[in-house]
């Protein structure tokens, strides 16, 4: 296959050389060029210098008989192929020659009649040309005369305009058409320069007098405070056209323009009229701003080098508008009010950018709008915080010192926190959904501001709660305008309890709802970048209010316990227990103690939910889990001498080592029973400590025994952990016995009789009070 392809390539080359030599204008040159380029030897069969003898000698010398026969066969085939190719070439050229001959014949037949037509056309053209020459010759004189008359008419018209110019200027002055007067005078200036000292001397003088009046009037308008700034700018343009030196007027015009900024007043309160149309105030502001920008446009034409001053004045105008907006958003406004103010100011910015693109007020305005939006968000949260504080304290202020409803305080506070927070989010959503250009460009920033605002708001709310909680109670309430004295003393512990429940409500209800709404509508916000800390962290806020609620609950318990402890301290430190008389009835301190617990119970019932009682027992004489069972205690207390009583006391101490452990102080829950139980435990523990500081005789010991026995049933009714209370009551008895000189208890019948007497007396008093 490779050998066949080489033979075909050689054949094609020889064919091309043959055809080239055939069609070449100079065959000798073509053949010489080809052979010199391709073949340099005389034995080349395709060369014009081919020598057959030499070729045969070389071929016979190099080849054997088989090679010669093979070469013979090849040359015969090549000769045959060349003959065929030449024959085909001749046939093809013959067809082309025949086609060319036919084409030439057709052309001759087609143009045979064209010579006659061309001669006729030439005769007609010559005839038209001769007639045209005759017409031009006959009308030449008249045309010259008409052109001369036309030039004379134009000249007369100009002369008439010059003569009429003084009158025209006078009419323009009367009608205050100073622009026409300047245009007429400038049009006549070339003629006055050429002929003003000869032919038109009087007209020039009269016109100059008239134009002097025009200049005076224009100067008057330029410096008149009653004229609009646009009119003054037009006057300056006309004076400049009259070659009047107006450069010294630049400072005065800029000063006038600066003064006009004070007349452009933005009245945010009057912008929104409740309808979709612009209010009269907004329309007036828009018209004043448009007039200001027209004046700026005119000054740019008059004084192109005043661009920097005009840019500064425009920035001052926008800065002034944003400063007014900043003061406005500090008040309590609606979202539509903010949108209206920002829309008006942004329209001013777009108008200024149209006239002064170099001012680039868009970026400057975005920074100012950023400040306005920040102030609005901050103001919204500040007013929400104020509303919550007012709702928290307004009930007390309204109901007075004698009576107030903690339930009403809690209801108003929870509504203010939850509903107020959702309303603020709704207002923010209206702003976020607005499609105005300035708010679209501030959208991500606004999302960040809302999230940061809620984070800071809850922190401030926690601080406000701490202020109300009693660290500085009087000043806290006085700050918000409530009365001093009795209200603070009586209402404050209840308010602390309200704060505890309100903190729990914020943690469990408010923050989840706020978080859900923020995730649905205010997610995103990437101004600070993804590496920064999230703006709103609900987990942190929940931890803060959970901790605050626990603090408030402990504070309430401590406050109530301290008040009761004062009664208990007075009870145990005032009498001389060594000389105490035999007990006749339950001491009145028990009534005070139960009354305080009743007040506490009323407060917790208004605020806290009911819990589940535990350690419930039917035994009314002691704790089932305490090691001090009734038989043991009665046996001990029933002995008749001191030695046996002290021996029994030793047995009691030994029994404490093997008793089942009772958990006294447990975690405080947000329930009525948990709070009351904790307060009772603290009070009984205080009684135990007070008892240990005293020394009792037999009667004093029996008085304590009677008081404790009477307290058992009322305390069991209000606490959730009866076992712990019974244990603490037993501890009081034991501690009194330890401090008694002769610890012989009352006999059970006598003890029960005194208790029943007290119960009957209490029931009678309650019946009298109710009737």
PDB file of N, CA and C in Angstrom, residues 560-561 563-565 567-568 587-600 676 679-687 707 710-712 714-715 718-719 725 729:
ATOM      1  N   UNK A 560     -40.472  37.497 103.298  1.00  0.00           N
ATOM      2  CA  UNK A 560     -41.576  37.079 104.150  1.00  0.00           C
ATOM      3  C   UNK A 560     -41.066  36.372 105.410  1.00  0.00           C
ATOM      4  N   UNK A 561     -40.028  35.613 105.271  1.00  0.00           N
ATOM      5  CA  UNK A 561     -39.480  34.917 106.428  1.00  0.00           C
ATOM      6  C   UNK A 561     -38.890  35.896 107.432  1.00  0.00           C
ATOM      7  N   UNK A 563     -39.825  38.931 107.946  1.00  0.00           N
ATOM      8  CA  UNK A 563     -40.905  39.623 108.663  1.00  0.00           C
ATOM      9  C   UNK A 563     -41.458  38.746 109.791  1.00  0.00           C
ATOM     10  N   UNK A 564     -41.656  37.462 109.463  1.00  0.00           N
ATOM     11  CA  UNK A 564     -42.156  36.560 110.504  1.00  0.00           C
ATOM     12  C   UNK A 564     -41.109  36.354 111.585  1.00  0.00           C
ATOM     13  N   UNK A 565     -39.856  36.348 111.194  1.00  0.00           N
ATOM     14  CA  UNK A 565     -38.789  36.155 112.180  1.00  0.00           C
ATOM     15  C   UNK A 565     -38.754  37.286 113.191  1.00  0.00           C
ATOM     16  N   UNK A 567     -41.381  38.774 114.395  1.00  0.00           N
ATOM     17  CA  UNK A 567     -42.428  38.430 115.374  1.00  0.00           C
ATOM     18  C   UNK A 567     -41.934  37.329 116.312  1.00  0.00           C
ATOM     19  N   UNK A 568     -41.284  36.346 115.732  1.00  0.00           N
ATOM     20  CA  UNK A 568     -40.795  35.235 116.541  1.00  0.00           C
ATOM     21  C   UNK A 568     -39.699  35.698 117.506  1.00  0.00           C
ATOM     22  N   UNK A 587     -50.522  30.964 122.967  1.00  0.00           N
ATOM     23  CA  UNK A 587     -50.042  32.346 122.963  1.00  0.00           C
ATOM     24  C   UNK A 587     -50.479  33.056 121.676  1.00  0.00           C
ATOM     25  N   UNK A 588     -50.644  34.370 121.783  1.00  0.00           N
ATOM     26  CA  UNK A 588     -51.143  35.156 120.658  1.00  0.00           C
ATOM     27  C   UNK A 588     -50.141  35.219 119.495  1.00  0.00           C
ATOM     28  N   UNK A 589     -48.859  34.914 119.762  1.00  0.00           N
ATOM     29  CA  UNK A 589     -47.902  34.968 118.661  1.00  0.00           C
ATOM     30  C   UNK A 589     -48.261  33.922 117.589  1.00  0.00           C
ATOM     31  N   UNK A 590     -48.939  32.851 118.037  1.00  0.00           N
ATOM     32  CA  UNK A 590     -49.381  31.830 117.089  1.00  0.00           C
ATOM     33  C   UNK A 590     -50.385  32.421 116.121  1.00  0.00           C
ATOM     34  N   UNK A 591     -51.293  33.271 116.633  1.00  0.00           N
ATOM     35  CA  UNK A 591     -52.251  33.941 115.747  1.00  0.00           C
ATOM     36  C   UNK A 591     -51.543  34.834 114.739  1.00  0.00           C
ATOM     37  N   UNK A 592     -50.555  35.593 115.230  1.00  0.00           N
ATOM     38  CA  UNK A 592     -49.801  36.465 114.312  1.00  0.00           C
ATOM     39  C   UNK A 592     -49.083  35.632 113.237  1.00  0.00           C
ATOM     40  N   UNK A 593     -48.521  34.547 113.669  1.00  0.00           N
ATOM     41  CA  UNK A 593     -47.793  33.682 112.750  1.00  0.00           C
ATOM     42  C   UNK A 593     -48.720  33.130 111.669  1.00  0.00           C
ATOM     43  N   UNK A 594     -49.894  32.640 112.100  1.00  0.00           N
ATOM     44  CA  UNK A 594     -50.850  32.085 111.134  1.00  0.00           C
ATOM     45  C   UNK A 594     -51.432  33.175 110.241  1.00  0.00           C
ATOM     46  N   UNK A 595     -51.627  34.365 110.789  1.00  0.00           N
ATOM     47  CA  UNK A 595     -52.117  35.472 109.952  1.00  0.00           C
ATOM     48  C   UNK A 595     -51.113  35.823 108.844  1.00  0.00           C
ATOM     49  N   UNK A 596     -49.849  35.859 109.204  1.00  0.00           N
ATOM     50  CA  UNK A 596     -48.824  36.133 108.189  1.00  0.00           C
ATOM     51  C   UNK A 596     -48.815  35.049 107.116  1.00  0.00           C
ATOM     52  N   UNK A 597     -48.939  33.795 107.562  1.00  0.00           N
ATOM     53  CA  UNK A 597     -48.995  32.708 106.589  1.00  0.00           C
ATOM     54  C   UNK A 597     -50.237  32.801 105.711  1.00  0.00           C
ATOM     55  N   UNK A 598     -51.337  33.303 106.268  1.00  0.00           N
ATOM     56  CA  UNK A 598     -52.554  33.477 105.474  1.00  0.00           C
ATOM     57  C   UNK A 598     -52.360  34.562 104.405  1.00  0.00           C
ATOM     58  N   UNK A 599     -51.669  35.637 104.805  1.00  0.00           N
ATOM     59  CA  UNK A 599     -51.372  36.686 103.825  1.00  0.00           C
ATOM     60  C   UNK A 599     -50.493  36.134 102.702  1.00  0.00           C
ATOM     61  N   UNK A 600     -49.498  35.360 103.096  1.00  0.00           N
ATOM     62  CA  UNK A 600     -48.618  34.760 102.090  1.00  0.00           C
ATOM     63  C   UNK A 600     -49.408  33.809 101.196  1.00  0.00           C
ATOM     64  N   UNK A 676     -44.969  28.078 100.279  1.00  0.00           N
ATOM     65  CA  UNK A 676     -45.450  28.099 101.665  1.00  0.00           C
ATOM     66  C   UNK A 676     -44.658  27.121 102.540  1.00  0.00           C
ATOM     67  N   UNK A 679     -41.256  28.596 103.383  1.00  0.00           N
ATOM     68  CA  UNK A 679     -41.351  29.662 104.385  1.00  0.00           C
ATOM     69  C   UNK A 679     -41.600  29.074 105.779  1.00  0.00           C
ATOM     70  N   UNK A 680     -42.504  28.085 105.853  1.00  0.00           N
ATOM     71  CA  UNK A 680     -42.787  27.451 107.148  1.00  0.00           C
ATOM     72  C   UNK A 680     -41.530  26.775 107.694  1.00  0.00           C
ATOM     73  N   UNK A 681     -40.789  26.102 106.824  1.00  0.00           N
ATOM     74  CA  UNK A 681     -39.560  25.438 107.280  1.00  0.00           C
ATOM     75  C   UNK A 681     -38.566  26.445 107.828  1.00  0.00           C
ATOM     76  N   UNK A 682     -38.383  27.558 107.096  1.00  0.00           N
ATOM     77  CA  UNK A 682     -37.461  28.587 107.580  1.00  0.00           C
ATOM     78  C   UNK A 682     -37.906  29.145 108.929  1.00  0.00           C
ATOM     79  N   UNK A 683     -39.214  29.399 109.044  1.00  0.00           N
ATOM     80  CA  UNK A 683     -39.725  29.970 110.302  1.00  0.00           C
ATOM     81  C   UNK A 683     -39.545  28.994 111.469  1.00  0.00           C
ATOM     82  N   UNK A 684     -39.842  27.727 111.252  1.00  0.00           N
ATOM     83  CA  UNK A 684     -39.684  26.740 112.324  1.00  0.00           C
ATOM     84  C   UNK A 684     -38.217  26.566 112.692  1.00  0.00           C
ATOM     85  N   UNK A 685     -37.348  26.662 111.661  1.00  0.00           N
ATOM     86  CA  UNK A 685     -35.932  26.590 111.960  1.00  0.00           C
ATOM     87  C   UNK A 685     -35.500  27.794 112.789  1.00  0.00           C
ATOM     88  N   UNK A 686     -36.088  28.975 112.501  1.00  0.00           N
ATOM     89  CA  UNK A 686     -35.793  30.168 113.304  1.00  0.00           C
ATOM     90  C   UNK A 686     -36.275  29.990 114.734  1.00  0.00           C
ATOM     91  N   UNK A 687     -37.471  29.405 114.895  1.00  0.00           N
ATOM     92  CA  UNK A 687     -37.988  29.141 116.244  1.00  0.00           C
ATOM     93  C   UNK A 687     -37.032  28.238 117.005  1.00  0.00           C
ATOM     94  N   UNK A 707     -48.139  25.631 122.243  1.00  0.00           N
ATOM     95  CA  UNK A 707     -48.150  26.406 120.997  1.00  0.00           C
ATOM     96  C   UNK A 707     -47.816  25.527 119.794  1.00  0.00           C
ATOM     97  N   UNK A 710     -50.684  23.212 118.850  1.00  0.00           N
ATOM     98  CA  UNK A 710     -51.764  23.903 118.152  1.00  0.00           C
ATOM     99  C   UNK A 710     -51.395  24.182 116.680  1.00  0.00           C
ATOM    100  N   UNK A 711     -50.109  24.404 116.417  1.00  0.00           N
ATOM    101  CA  UNK A 711     -49.678  24.749 115.059  1.00  0.00           C
ATOM    102  C   UNK A 711     -49.678  23.547 114.117  1.00  0.00           C
ATOM    103  N   UNK A 712     -49.714  22.330 114.655  1.00  0.00           N
ATOM    104  CA  UNK A 712     -49.522  21.168 113.787  1.00  0.00           C
ATOM    105  C   UNK A 712     -50.588  21.076 112.701  1.00  0.00           C
ATOM    106  N   UNK A 714     -52.926  23.373 111.496  1.00  0.00           N
ATOM    107  CA  UNK A 714     -52.954  24.453 110.489  1.00  0.00           C
ATOM    108  C   UNK A 714     -51.783  24.398 109.512  1.00  0.00           C
ATOM    109  N   UNK A 715     -50.623  24.030 110.023  1.00  0.00           N
ATOM    110  CA  UNK A 715     -49.470  23.979 109.119  1.00  0.00           C
ATOM    111  C   UNK A 715     -49.592  22.820 108.137  1.00  0.00           C
ATOM    112  N   UNK A 718     -51.466  23.624 104.876  1.00  0.00           N
ATOM    113  CA  UNK A 718     -50.953  24.563 103.867  1.00  0.00           C
ATOM    114  C   UNK A 718     -49.641  24.114 103.243  1.00  0.00           C
ATOM    115  N   UNK A 719     -48.995  23.097 103.823  1.00  0.00           N
ATOM    116  CA  UNK A 719     -47.703  22.695 103.291  1.00  0.00           C
ATOM    117  C   UNK A 719     -47.866  21.447 102.447  1.00  0.00           C
ATOM    118  N   UNK A 725     -42.335  19.120 108.134  1.00  0.00           N
ATOM    119  CA  UNK A 725     -42.857  20.086 109.103  1.00  0.00           C
ATOM    120  C   UNK A 725     -43.013  19.437 110.470  1.00  0.00           C
ATOM    121  N   UNK A 729     -41.203  20.604 113.926  1.00  0.00           N
ATOM    122  CA  UNK A 729     -41.947  20.889 115.157  1.00  0.00           C
ATOM    123  C   UNK A 729     -41.426  20.040 116.312  1.00  0.00           C
TER     124      UNK A 729
END
